[in-house]
CSV table of C-alpha atoms in Angstrom, one decimal:
chain,number,residue,atom,x,y,z
A,1406,UNK,CA,4.6,-1.8,-27.1
A,1407,UNK,CA,2.5,-3.4,-29.6
A,1408,UNK,CA,4.6,-2.7,-32.8
A,1409,UNK,CA,7.6,-4.5,-31.3
A,1410,UNK,CA,4.6,-7.3,-30.8
A,1411,UNK,CA,4.1,-7.1,-34.4
A,1412,UNK,CA,8.3,-7.2,-35.1
A,1413,UNK,CA,8.6,-10.4,-33.2
A,1414,UNK,CA,5.3,-12.1,-34.3
A,1415,UNK,CA,6.9,-11.2,-38.1
A,1416,UNK,CA,9.8,-13.1,-37.2
A,1417,UNK,CA,8.4,-16.3,-35.9
A,1418,UNK,CA,6.5,-16.3,-39.1
A,1419,UNK,CA,9.4,-16.7,-41.1
A,1420,UNK,CA,11.2,-19.2,-39.0
A,1421,UNK,CA,7.7,-21.2,-39.0
A,1422,UNK,CA,8.1,-21.1,-42.9
A,1423,UNK,CA,11.6,-22.2,-42.8
A,1424,UNK,CA,11.2,-25.1,-40.6
A,1425,UNK,CA,8.5,-26.2,-43.0
A,1426,UNK,CA,10.2,-26.3,-46.2
A,1427,UNK,CA,12.8,-28.7,-44.5
A,1428,UNK,CA,12.4,-32.3,-45.0
A,1429,UNK,CA,11.0,-34.3,-42.1
A,1430,UNK,CA,10.3,-38.1,-41.4
A,1431,UNK,CA,6.6,-38.2,-41.6
A,1432,UNK,CA,5.0,-38.4,-38.3
A,1433,UNK,CA,1.3,-40.0,-37.7
A,1434,UNK,CA,-0.8,-38.3,-35.4
A,1435,UNK,CA,-3.6,-40.4,-33.7
A,1436,UNK,CA,-5.8,-39.0,-31.1
A,1437,UNK,CA,-6.6,-40.7,-28.1
A,1438,UNK,CA,-9.8,-42.8,-27.7
A,1439,UNK,CA,-12.3,-40.7,-25.2
A,1440,UNK,CA,-9.7,-37.3,-25.9
A,1441,UNK,CA,-11.0,-34.5,-26.9
A,1442,UNK,CA,-8.3,-32.0,-28.4
A,1443,UNK,CA,-10.4,-28.5,-27.2
A,1444,UNK,CA,-9.4,-25.4,-29.8
A,1445,UNK,CA,-7.4,-22.7,-28.1
A,1446,UNK,CA,-9.2,-19.8,-26.7
A,1447,UNK,CA,-9.7,-17.3,-29.3
A,1448,UNK,CA,-10.2,-14.4,-27.1
A,1449,UNK,CA,-7.4,-12.6,-26.5
A,1450,UNK,CA,-6.5,-12.2,-22.4
A,1451,UNK,CA,-5.6,-8.4,-21.0
A,1452,UNK,CA,-3.3,-8.3,-18.1
A,1453,UNK,CA,-1.8,-5.4,-16.6
A,1454,UNK,CA,2.2,-5.0,-17.3
A,1455,UNK,CA,4.2,-2.1,-15.6
A,1456,UNK,CA,7.0,-0.9,-17.9
A,1457,UNK,CA,10.0,0.4,-15.6
A,1458,UNK,CA,12.7,2.6,-16.9
A,1459,UNK,CA,16.3,1.6,-16.6
A,1460,UNK,CA,19.6,3.2,-15.5
A,1461,UNK,CA,23.4,2.6,-16.9
A,1462,UNK,CA,25.2,0.5,-13.9
A,1463,UNK,CA,27.1,3.7,-12.5
A,1464,UNK,CA,23.6,5.2,-11.3
A,1465,UNK,CA,21.6,2.6,-9.9
A,1466,UNK,CA,21.6,3.9,-6.8
A,1467,UNK,CA,19.2,7.0,-8.2
A,1468,UNK,CA,16.7,4.6,-8.2
A,1469,UNK,CA,16.7,3.4,-4.9
A,1470,UNK,CA,17.1,7.6,-3.9
A,1471,UNK,CA,13.9,8.1,-5.9
A,1472,UNK,CA,11.6,5.7,-4.6
A,1473,UNK,CA,12.5,7.0,-0.6
A,1474,UNK,CA,10.8,10.6,0.2
A,1475,UNK,CA,14.1,11.3,2.3
A,1476,UNK,CA,15.2,12.9,-0.8
A,1477,UNK,CA,12.6,15.4,-0.2
A,1478,UNK,CA,14.4,17.0,3.1
A,1479,UNK,CA,18.0,16.3,1.9
A,1480,UNK,CA,19.1,19.4,-0.1
A,1481,UNK,CA,22.1,17.3,-1.6
A,1482,UNK,CA,19.8,14.8,-2.7
A,1483,UNK,CA,17.2,17.0,-4.4
A,1484,UNK,CA,20.2,19.2,-5.7
A,1485,UNK,CA,21.3,15.9,-7.5
A,1486,UNK,CA,17.8,15.0,-9.1
A,1487,UNK,CA,17.5,18.6,-10.2
A,1488,UNK,CA,21.3,18.8,-11.7
A,1489,UNK,CA,20.0,15.9,-14.2
A,1490,UNK,CA,18.4,17.5,-16.2
A,1491,UNK,CA,16.4,21.3,-14.4
A,1492,UNK,CA,13.9,21.8,-17.1
A,1493,UNK,CA,12.7,18.1,-16.9
A,1494,UNK,CA,12.7,18.7,-12.6
A,1495,UNK,CA,10.3,21.4,-12.9
A,1496,UNK,CA,7.8,19.6,-15.3
A,1497,UNK,CA,7.5,16.8,-13.6
A,1498,UNK,CA,6.8,18.4,-10.3
A,1499,UNK,CA,10.0,17.0,-8.6
A,1500,UNK,CA,9.4,13.9,-8.8
A,1501,UNK,CA,12.2,12.3,-9.3
A,1502,UNK,CA,10.9,8.8,-10.1
A,1503,UNK,CA,9.2,10.1,-12.3
A,1504,UNK,CA,12.3,12.3,-14.0
A,1505,UNK,CA,14.2,8.7,-13.9
A,1506,UNK,CA,11.1,7.6,-16.3
A,1507,UNK,CA,10.6,10.5,-18.3
A,1508,UNK,CA,14.7,11.4,-18.9
A,1509,UNK,CA,16.3,10.9,-22.0
A,1510,UNK,CA,18.9,7.9,-21.7
A,1511,UNK,CA,21.7,9.8,-23.9
A,1512,UNK,CA,21.6,12.4,-21.5
A,1513,UNK,CA,22.0,9.3,-18.5
A,1514,UNK,CA,25.0,7.8,-20.7
A,1515,UNK,CA,26.4,11.6,-20.3
A,1516,UNK,CA,25.8,11.9,-16.8
A,1517,UNK,CA,27.3,8.1,-16.1
A,1518,UNK,CA,30.6,9.6,-18.1
A,1519,UNK,CA,30.4,12.7,-15.9
A,1520,UNK,CA,33.0,12.0,-12.7
A,1521,UNK,CA,31.5,15.0,-10.2
A,1522,UNK,CA,28.2,13.6,-11.0
A,1523,UNK,CA,29.1,10.0,-10.4
A,1524,UNK,CA,30.9,11.2,-6.9
A,1525,UNK,CA,28.5,13.6,-6.2
A,1526,UNK,CA,25.9,10.7,-6.1
A,1527,UNK,CA,28.1,8.3,-4.3
A,1528,UNK,CA,28.4,11.1,-1.3
A,1529,UNK,CA,24.6,11.5,-1.2
A,1530,UNK,CA,24.1,7.7,-1.7
A,1531,UNK,CA,26.6,7.3,1.4
A,1532,UNK,CA,24.6,9.5,3.6
A,1533,UNK,CA,21.4,7.6,2.6
A,1534,UNK,CA,23.1,4.1,3.8
A,1535,UNK,CA,24.5,6.0,7.4
A,1536,UNK,CA,20.9,7.3,7.9
A,1537,UNK,CA,19.2,4.1,7.5
A,1538,UNK,CA,21.8,1.7,9.0
A,1539,UNK,CA,21.3,3.8,12.6
A,1540,UNK,CA,20.2,1.0,14.8
A,1541,UNK,CA,17.0,0.7,16.1
A,1542,UNK,CA,16.7,1.2,19.6
A,1543,UNK,CA,14.2,-2.0,21.1
A,1544,UNK,CA,13.4,0.1,24.2
A,1545,UNK,CA,11.3,2.1,22.4
A,1546,UNK,CA,7.5,1.3,22.2
A,1547,UNK,CA,6.1,0.6,18.5
A,1548,UNK,CA,3.8,3.0,17.4
A,1549,UNK,CA,0.6,3.3,14.8
A,1550,UNK,CA,0.1,6.2,13.6
A,1551,UNK,CA,-3.2,6.5,11.3
A,1552,UNK,CA,-4.2,10.4,9.7
A,1553,UNK,CA,-6.4,10.7,7.1
A,1554,UNK,CA,-3.9,13.0,5.2
A,1555,UNK,CA,-0.2,13.4,4.9
A,1556,UNK,CA,1.8,16.4,3.8
A,1557,UNK,CA,5.4,14.6,2.5
A,1558,UNK,CA,5.8,16.7,-0.7
A,1559,UNK,CA,3.9,17.8,-3.3
A,1560,UNK,CA,4.1,15.0,-5.6
A,1561,UNK,CA,2.3,12.8,-3.3
A,1562,UNK,CA,-0.6,14.1,-3.4
A,1563,UNK,CA,-2.5,13.2,0.3
A,1564,UNK,CA,-2.8,15.9,2.1
A,1565,UNK,CA,-4.7,19.2,1.7
A,1566,UNK,CA,-3.8,21.3,5.0
A,1567,UNK,CA,-2.5,21.5,8.2
A,1568,UNK,CA,-3.7,18.3,9.5
A,1569,UNK,CA,-1.7,16.6,6.7
A,1570,UNK,CA,1.3,18.7,7.0
A,1571,UNK,CA,1.8,18.0,11.2
A,1572,UNK,CA,1.1,14.5,9.2
A,1573,UNK,CA,4.2,14.1,7.3
A,1574,UNK,CA,6.6,16.4,9.9
A,1575,UNK,CA,5.6,14.1,12.4
A,1576,UNK,CA,7.0,11.3,10.2
A,1577,UNK,CA,10.2,12.6,9.1
A,1578,UNK,CA,11.2,13.8,12.7
A,1579,UNK,CA,10.3,10.2,14.1
A,1580,UNK,CA,12.5,8.9,10.4
A,1581,UNK,CA,15.5,11.4,12.2
A,1582,UNK,CA,14.4,10.3,16.4
A,1583,UNK,CA,14.7,7.1,15.0
A,1584,UNK,CA,11.8,6.2,16.5
A,1585,UNK,CA,9.5,3.2,15.5
A,1586,UNK,CA,6.3,4.3,13.5
A,1587,UNK,CA,4.3,3.3,10.9
A,1588,UNK,CA,1.7,5.4,9.3
A,1589,UNK,CA,-1.2,4.2,8.0
A,1590,UNK,CA,-3.1,6.9,5.9
A,1591,UNK,CA,-5.1,6.8,2.2
A,1592,UNK,CA,-4.2,6.6,-1.0
A,1593,UNK,CA,-6.0,8.8,-3.2
A,1594,UNK,CA,-6.9,8.5,-7.2
A,1595,UNK,CA,-7.4,12.4,-8.1
A,1596,UNK,CA,-5.8,14.0,-4.3
A,1597,UNK,CA,-6.3,17.4,-3.8
A,1598,UNK,CA,-7.1,20.2,-7.5
A,1599,UNK,CA,-4.8,21.7,-8.7
A,1600,UNK,CA,-6.0,25.5,-8.7
A,1601,UNK,CA,-6.3,27.4,-11.3
A,1602,UNK,CA,-7.9,31.2,-12.5
A,1603,UNK,CA,-10.5,31.4,-14.9
A,1604,UNK,CA,-11.3,34.4,-17.7
A,1605,UNK,CA,-13.3,36.4,-14.7
A,1606,UNK,CA,-10.5,35.5,-11.6
A,1607,UNK,CA,-13.0,32.9,-9.8
A,1608,UNK,CA,-11.1,29.5,-9.2
A,1609,UNK,CA,-11.1,26.5,-11.3
A,1610,UNK,CA,-10.6,23.1,-9.3
A,1611,UNK,CA,-8.6,20.8,-11.8
A,1612,UNK,CA,-8.7,17.0,-10.6
A,1613,UNK,CA,-5.4,15.0,-12.7
A,1614,UNK,CA,-5.6,11.2,-11.8
A,1615,UNK,CA,-2.2,9.8,-10.3
A,1616,UNK,CA,-0.7,7.5,-12.1
A,1617,UNK,CA,0.7,5.2,-9.1
A,1618,UNK,CA,3.3,3.3,-10.8
A,1619,UNK,CA,4.8,7.0,-11.1
A,1620,UNK,CA,4.3,7.9,-7.5
A,1621,UNK,CA,7.3,7.0,-4.8
A,1622,UNK,CA,5.2,4.1,-3.4
A,1623,UNK,CA,5.3,0.4,-4.6
A,1624,UNK,CA,2.7,-2.1,-4.2
A,1625,UNK,CA,3.0,-4.3,-1.0
A,1626,UNK,CA,3.0,-7.6,-1.7
A,1627,UNK,CA,1.7,-11.2,-0.3
A,1628,UNK,CA,4.4,-14.0,-0.5
A,1629,UNK,CA,3.5,-15.1,-3.9
A,1630,UNK,CA,4.1,-12.0,-5.3
A,1631,UNK,CA,0.6,-11.0,-5.3
A,1632,UNK,CA,-0.5,-7.2,-4.6
A,1633,UNK,CA,-1.5,-7.8,-0.5
A,1634,UNK,CA,-5.0,-6.5,0.0
A,1635,UNK,CA,-7.1,-6.7,2.9
A,1636,UNK,CA,-10.9,-6.5,3.1
A,1637,UNK,CA,-14.1,-5.0,4.6
A,1638,UNK,CA,-17.9,-5.8,4.4
A,1639,UNK,CA,-20.4,-3.2,3.8
A,1640,UNK,CA,-23.9,-3.5,2.2
A,1641,UNK,CA,-24.7,-6.9,0.1
A,1642,UNK,CA,-20.6,-7.2,-1.1
A,1643,UNK,CA,-17.1,-7.5,-0.3
A,1644,UNK,CA,-14.6,-4.4,-0.7
A,1645,UNK,CA,-10.8,-5.4,-1.5
A,1646,UNK,CA,-8.4,-2.4,-0.1
A,1647,UNK,CA,-5.1,-2.2,-1.9
A,1648,UNK,CA,-2.1,-1.8,0.3
A,1649,UNK,CA,0.9,0.4,-1.0
A,1650,UNK,CA,4.1,1.6,1.1
A,1651,UNK,CA,5.9,5.1,1.0
A,1652,UNK,CA,9.5,4.6,2.8
A,1653,UNK,CA,9.5,8.2,4.7
A,1654,UNK,CA,13.6,7.5,5.4
A,1655,UNK,CA,13.5,4.5,7.7
A,1656,UNK,CA,9.2,5.2,8.4
A,1657,UNK,CA,7.0,2.6,6.7
A,1658,UNK,CA,3.5,4.7,5.8
A,1659,UNK,CA,1.3,2.5,4.7
A,1660,UNK,CA,-1.4,3.1,2.0
A,1661,UNK,CA,-5.0,2.4,1.2
A,1662,UNK,CA,-7.1,2.5,-1.6
A,1663,UNK,CA,-10.5,0.6,-3.2
A,1664,UNK,CA,-9.9,1.8,-7.1
A,1665,UNK,CA,-9.1,-2.1,-7.9
A,1666,UNK,CA,-11.1,-4.2,-10.7
A,1667,UNK,CA,-12.1,-6.6,-8.0
A,1668,UNK,CA,-15.1,-3.8,-6.7
A,1669,UNK,CA,-17.9,-2.2,-8.0
A,1670,UNK,CA,-17.1,1.1,-9.9
A,1671,UNK,CA,-18.9,2.7,-7.2
A,1672,UNK,CA,-16.6,1.2,-4.4
A,1673,UNK,CA,-13.7,2.2,-6.3
A,1674,UNK,CA,-14.3,6.1,-6.0
A,1675,UNK,CA,-14.3,5.7,-2.3
A,1676,UNK,CA,-10.6,6.7,-2.3
A,1677,UNK,CA,-10.9,8.8,-5.1
A,1678,UNK,CA,-10.5,12.2,-3.9
A,1679,UNK,CA,-9.7,13.5,-0.5
A,1680,UNK,CA,-12.3,14.6,1.6
A,1681,UNK,CA,-14.8,13.9,-1.2
A,1682,UNK,CA,-18.6,12.8,-2.0
A,1683,UNK,CA,-21.3,13.3,0.5
A,1684,UNK,CA,-21.5,12.3,4.4
A,1685,UNK,CA,-21.5,8.6,3.3
A,1686,UNK,CA,-18.7,8.9,1.3
A,1687,UNK,CA,-16.6,10.1,4.0
A,1688,UNK,CA,-18.2,7.5,6.3
A,1689,UNK,CA,-16.3,4.9,4.1
A,1690,UNK,CA,-13.2,6.0,3.8
A,1691,UNK,CA,-13.6,6.5,7.9
A,1692,UNK,CA,-14.0,2.5,8.0
A,1693,UNK,CA,-11.1,1.7,5.2
A,1694,UNK,CA,-8.7,4.4,7.6
A,1695,UNK,CA,-9.8,2.7,11.1
A,1696,UNK,CA,-10.9,-0.6,10.6
A,1697,UNK,CA,-8.9,-1.3,7.7
A,1698,UNK,CA,-6.1,0.3,8.7
A,1699,UNK,CA,-5.8,-2.2,11.5
A,1700,UNK,CA,-6.0,-4.9,9.2
A,1701,UNK,CA,-3.9,-3.8,7.3
A,1702,UNK,CA,-0.9,-3.9,10.2
A,1703,UNK,CA,-2.0,-7.4,10.9
A,1704,UNK,CA,-1.6,-8.7,7.9
A,1705,UNK,CA,1.5,-7.1,7.9
A,1706,UNK,CA,2.4,-8.5,11.0
A,1707,UNK,CA,2.8,-4.8,12.4
A,1708,UNK,CA,2.4,-5.1,16.4
A,1709,UNK,CA,2.0,-1.6,18.0
A,1710,UNK,CA,2.4,-1.1,21.5
A,1711,UNK,CA,0.8,2.4,20.8
A,1712,UNK,CA,-2.1,3.6,18.4
A,1713,UNK,CA,-2.3,7.3,17.6
A,1714,UNK,CA,-5.5,8.7,16.1
A,1715,UNK,CA,-4.4,12.3,14.2
A,1716,UNK,CA,-7.9,13.8,14.3
A,1717,UNK,CA,-11.1,12.0,15.1
A,1718,UNK,CA,-11.1,10.6,11.2
A,1719,UNK,CA,-9.5,7.3,12.6
A,1720,UNK,CA,-11.8,6.5,15.6
A,1721,UNK,CA,-12.9,3.4,14.2
A,1722,UNK,CA,-9.4,2.0,15.4
A,1723,UNK,CA,-10.9,1.1,18.5
A,1724,UNK,CA,-13.6,-1.0,17.2
A,1725,UNK,CA,-11.7,-3.3,15.3
A,1726,UNK,CA,-8.9,-3.4,18.1
A,1727,UNK,CA,-12.6,-4.5,20.7
A,1728,UNK,CA,-13.7,-6.9,18.2
A,1729,UNK,CA,-9.7,-8.2,17.2
A,1730,UNK,CA,-9.5,-9.1,21.7
A,1731,UNK,CA,-12.6,-10.0,22.5
A,1732,UNK,CA,-13.1,-12.5,19.3
A,1733,UNK,CA,-9.7,-14.0,19.2
A,1734,UNK,CA,-8.6,-13.4,22.5
A,1735,UNK,CA,-11.7,-14.3,24.4
A,1736,UNK,CA,-11.1,-10.5,26.5
A,1737,UNK,CA,-14.6,-9.3,28.3
A,1738,UNK,CA,-15.9,-6.3,26.8
A,1739,UNK,CA,-14.6,-4.2,29.6
A,1740,UNK,CA,-11.3,-5.8,29.6
A,1741,UNK,CA,-10.8,-5.0,26.3
A,1742,UNK,CA,-12.3,-1.3,26.3
A,1743,UNK,CA,-9.3,-0.9,29.4
A,1744,UNK,CA,-6.8,-2.6,26.9
A,1745,UNK,CA,-7.4,0.2,24.1
A,1746,UNK,CA,-7.5,3.0,26.0
A,1747,UNK,CA,-4.6,2.7,27.6
A,1748,UNK,CA,-2.9,2.6,24.6
A,1749,UNK,CA,-4.7,5.1,22.5
A,1750,UNK,CA,-3.5,8.4,21.8
A,1751,UNK,CA,-6.0,11.5,20.2
A,1752,UNK,CA,-4.5,14.7,18.4
A,1753,UNK,CA,-7.6,17.0,17.9
A,1754,UNK,CA,-7.4,20.0,15.8
A,1755,UNK,CA,-10.7,21.5,15.3
A,1756,UNK,CA,-11.4,24.4,18.2
A,1757,UNK,CA,-15.2,24.1,17.1
A,1758,UNK,CA,-18.0,21.3,17.7
A,1759,UNK,CA,-19.5,21.8,14.1
A,1760,UNK,CA,-15.9,20.7,12.7
A,1761,UNK,CA,-16.5,17.1,13.7
A,1762,UNK,CA,-17.3,14.8,11.5
A,1763,UNK,CA,-20.6,12.9,13.0
A,1764,UNK,CA,-22.8,10.4,11.1
A,1765,UNK,CA,-26.4,9.5,11.8
A,1766,UNK,CA,-27.6,6.5,13.3
A,1767,UNK,CA,-28.9,5.0,10.2
A,1768,UNK,CA,-26.6,5.1,8.0
A,1769,UNK,CA,-24.1,3.1,10.5
A,1770,UNK,CA,-26.4,0.6,10.6
A,1771,UNK,CA,-26.0,0.2,6.9
A,1772,UNK,CA,-22.4,-0.8,7.7
A,1773,UNK,CA,-21.7,-1.6,10.9
A,1774,UNK,CA,-24.9,-2.8,12.7
A,1775,UNK,CA,-23.1,-6.3,13.2
A,1776,UNK,CA,-20.3,-4.6,15.6
A,1777,UNK,CA,-22.5,-4.9,19.1
A,1778,UNK,CA,-22.5,-8.8,18.7
A,1779,UNK,CA,-18.8,-8.9,17.7
A,1780,UNK,CA,-17.7,-6.6,21.0
A,1781,UNK,CA,-20.6,-8.6,23.2
A,1782,UNK,CA,-22.5,-4.7,24.1
A,1783,UNK,CA,-26.1,-4.0,23.0
A,1784,UNK,CA,-26.4,-1.5,20.2
A,1785,UNK,CA,-27.6,1.2,22.1
A,1786,UNK,CA,-24.1,0.9,24.3
A,1787,UNK,CA,-22.2,1.1,21.0
A,1788,UNK,CA,-24.2,4.1,19.7
A,1789,UNK,CA,-23.8,5.5,23.4
A,1790,UNK,CA,-19.9,5.6,23.0
A,1791,UNK,CA,-20.0,8.3,19.9
A,1792,UNK,CA,-22.8,10.3,21.8
A,1793,UNK,CA,-22.9,12.9,24.7
A,1794,UNK,CA,-26.3,12.0,27.1
A,1795,UNK,CA,-28.5,14.8,27.2
A,1796,UNK,CA,-27.1,16.1,24.3
A,1797,UNK,CA,-30.0,17.5,21.9
A,1798,UNK,CA,-27.5,16.3,18.3
A,1799,UNK,CA,-28.6,12.2,18.2
A,1800,UNK,CA,-25.5,12.1,15.8
A,1801,UNK,CA,-22.5,9.8,16.3
A,1802,UNK,CA,-19.9,12.1,16.6
A,1803,UNK,CA,-16.3,10.5,16.1
A,1804,UNK,CA,-14.3,12.9,17.9
A,1805,UNK,CA,-16.7,11.7,20.9
A,1806,UNK,CA,-15.8,8.0,20.4
A,1807,UNK,CA,-12.0,8.8,19.9
A,1808,UNK,CA,-12.3,10.5,23.2
A,1809,UNK,CA,-13.3,8.0,25.2
A,1810,UNK,CA,-11.3,5.6,23.6
A,1811,UNK,CA,-8.0,7.0,24.5
A,1812,UNK,CA,-5.8,7.4,27.6
A,1813,UNK,CA,-4.6,10.9,26.8
A,1814,UNK,CA,-6.0,13.3,24.1
A,1815,UNK,CA,-4.3,16.8,23.4
A,1816,UNK,CA,-4.8,20.1,21.7
A,1817,UNK,CA,-2.2,21.6,18.9
A,1818,UNK,CA,-1.4,24.7,21.3
A,1819,UNK,CA,-1.7,25.7,24.7
A,1820,UNK,CA,-5.1,27.8,24.0
A,1821,UNK,CA,-6.6,25.2,22.1
A,1822,UNK,CA,-5.9,22.8,24.6
A,1823,UNK,CA,-7.8,25.1,27.0
A,1824,UNK,CA,-11.0,24.8,24.2
A,1825,UNK,CA,-11.2,21.0,24.0
A,1826,UNK,CA,-11.4,21.2,27.5
A,1827,UNK,CA,-14.7,23.0,27.7
A,1828,UNK,CA,-15.4,21.4,24.4
A,1829,UNK,CA,-15.0,17.7,25.8
A,1830,UNK,CA,-16.2,18.6,29.2
A,1831,UNK,CA,-19.5,17.8,28.9
A,1832,UNK,CA,-18.6,14.2,28.1
A,1833,UNK,CA,-17.8,13.5,32.1
A,1834,UNK,CA,-20.8,15.7,34.0
A,1835,UNK,CA,-19.0,16.3,37.5
A,1836,UNK,CA,-15.9,17.1,36.8
A,1837,UNK,CA,-13.9,20.5,36.1
A,1838,UNK,CA,-12.3,20.9,32.7
A,1839,UNK,CA,-9.0,21.0,34.1
A,1840,UNK,CA,-9.3,17.7,35.9
A,1841,UNK,CA,-9.8,16.3,32.6
A,1842,UNK,CA,-6.8,14.0,30.5
A,1843,UNK,CA,-6.3,16.8,27.7
A,1844,UNK,CA,-3.2,18.9,27.4
A,1845,UNK,CA,-1.6,20.1,24.3
A,1846,UNK,CA,1.4,19.4,22.4
A,1847,UNK,CA,2.1,23.1,20.3
A,1848,UNK,CA,2.4,22.5,16.7
A,1849,UNK,CA,6.1,22.2,15.4
A,1850,UNK,CA,8.1,21.8,11.6
A,1851,UNK,CA,10.6,19.2,10.4
A,1852,UNK,CA,13.5,22.0,10.6
A,1853,UNK,CA,15.3,20.4,7.4
A,1854,UNK,CA,11.7,20.5,5.2
A,1855,UNK,CA,11.3,23.9,6.3
A,1856,UNK,CA,14.9,25.7,5.9
A,1857,UNK,CA,15.2,28.0,2.8
A,1858,UNK,CA,18.8,26.7,1.1
A,1859,UNK,CA,20.2,30.3,1.8
A,1860,UNK,CA,19.8,29.8,6.0
A,1861,UNK,CA,21.3,26.4,5.4
A,1862,UNK,CA,24.4,28.4,4.4
A,1863,UNK,CA,24.5,30.3,6.9
A,1864,UNK,CA,24.1,27.3,9.3
A,1865,UNK,CA,27.2,25.5,7.5
A,1866,UNK,CA,29.2,29.2,8.3
A,1867,UNK,CA,28.2,29.5,11.7
A,1868,UNK,CA,28.3,25.6,13.0
A,1869,UNK,CA,30.1,23.6,9.3
A,1870,UNK,CA,26.8,21.8,8.7
A,1871,UNK,CA,23.8,22.6,6.9
A,1872,UNK,CA,22.3,21.0,9.3
A,1873,UNK,CA,21.2,22.1,12.4
A,1874,UNK,CA,20.3,20.2,15.8
A,1875,UNK,CA,17.6,22.9,18.1
A,1876,UNK,CA,18.1,20.4,21.3
A,1877,UNK,CA,21.9,22.2,21.0
A,1878,UNK,CA,21.6,24.8,23.0
A,1879,UNK,CA,25.8,26.1,22.2
A,1880,UNK,CA,24.0,26.2,18.5
A,1881,UNK,CA,21.3,28.4,19.2
A,1882,UNK,CA,24.4,30.7,21.0
A,1883,UNK,CA,26.3,30.8,17.8
A,1884,UNK,CA,22.8,31.9,16.1
A,1885,UNK,CA,22.3,34.8,18.7
A,1886,UNK,CA,26.2,36.2,17.8
A,1887,UNK,CA,24.6,36.7,14.2
A,1888,UNK,CA,24.6,40.1,13.1
A,1889,UNK,CA,21.4,41.8,12.0
A,1890,UNK,CA,22.8,42.9,8.6
A,1891,UNK,CA,23.5,39.3,7.5
A,1892,UNK,CA,20.2,38.3,8.6
A,1893,UNK,CA,18.4,41.0,6.7
A,1894,UNK,CA,20.3,40.3,3.3
A,1895,UNK,CA,18.9,36.4,4.1
A,1896,UNK,CA,15.5,37.8,4.3
A,1897,UNK,CA,16.0,40.2,0.9
A,1898,UNK,CA,17.3,37.1,-1.5
A,1899,UNK,CA,14.0,35.0,0.0
A,1900,UNK,CA,11.6,37.4,-0.8
A,1901,UNK,CA,13.2,38.6,-4.2
A,1902,UNK,CA,12.8,34.4,-4.8
A,1903,UNK,CA,8.7,34.6,-3.6
A,1904,UNK,CA,8.4,37.4,-5.6
A,1905,UNK,CA,10.1,35.7,-8.3
A,1906,UNK,CA,8.5,32.6,-8.2
A,1907,UNK,CA,4.4,34.6,-7.9
A,1908,UNK,CA,5.4,36.0,-11.0
């Protein structure tokens, strides 16, 4: 960039010299009395700029496709990006936004003249537009879905395991089902580590900083074009939280981060690593997700009717909702508590008590000592929301808080639901565990995401379409008619691909 600046400056100096040599009328400048002429500031002012790549007009729809993660479960769209430059597609880890930034413009010009590619792009874009333009159902409730991680695609490193994969598939299925849902999570600068093996076979954790401008996300802007922020107050300073948006089909995923120049260095690193740092950093992350997440939805004008916590990390959403109902809407604590409980769901994943996040009271005093007065209760009553009476462990348990503040709680399988009933039974002494409002919803997967291309071809042979509607019983009957030999051939082909990839 700077070399072009020097070139432009050289041209400007040349034109300035030419103008100086032209004859001019004599003009006398007189300084106005009392007016001081200030010298220009000599210190350069550096500002961030974002340089975006461009594509030919015939291929312009690629940019919108790249910015919506719908492509990650649409085989035609993904194949289209791969065709642009197969080698580069692997180098950018299947990130179409980065592909468009790095691809040679000459290659784009070749693709622009490729009638087959342009025609296929038109078909994919028509599918995309039809998908997005499905009318919303006003009778369905609006949902806010809070999760510490979302596993949507490897190019967006904001997940590390099953919790995130479930959350990502949840949003994809919600989009396919045309549900009114908004996801809320954290945007990690380093995400999870890249695993490599050392010379002795030991695991090496390699952390690589993400450039947010190269991810399939965009900054959320306010009415003046600035990035929208919300804030929390931590000991002795405010903390700014930036808002980003990822589109998962029709679903908005709002992501929060603190890596801003407006924050102190120690606050900028809070959202650097998924589950990174000590227990205090974990508390900070959960305050951002819970309290900051609710404030983000308010700033965006989003008013969910149902609030869903995917694991206890986001349980602080109840504190902020209580504060708003009591402070802004003048409800009593018990009225606000009933309103919050009646509209909150909690999905628990952890089958053992030791796996649930818990924090010392002194640490909580450091960050939320003001909250009890905001919701019109004592500090002891606030702490009791995250404790079990008679329990030797006096730490504040996030899963206890989430359970107490929810209308319904579910495990992720039938057995896990029964385990969870036993684990939380002590919160309601005198009740049998079977009487609790704790059930189960067995984990599922988003079918288009996890279906191999080879199986898609089988579905097309049987049904005429690459997609497969699992709720259509007639399609299952066609699958049952599939010969064992055909199934064996597909599985054998997939195993070969697996071995080839591992090698």
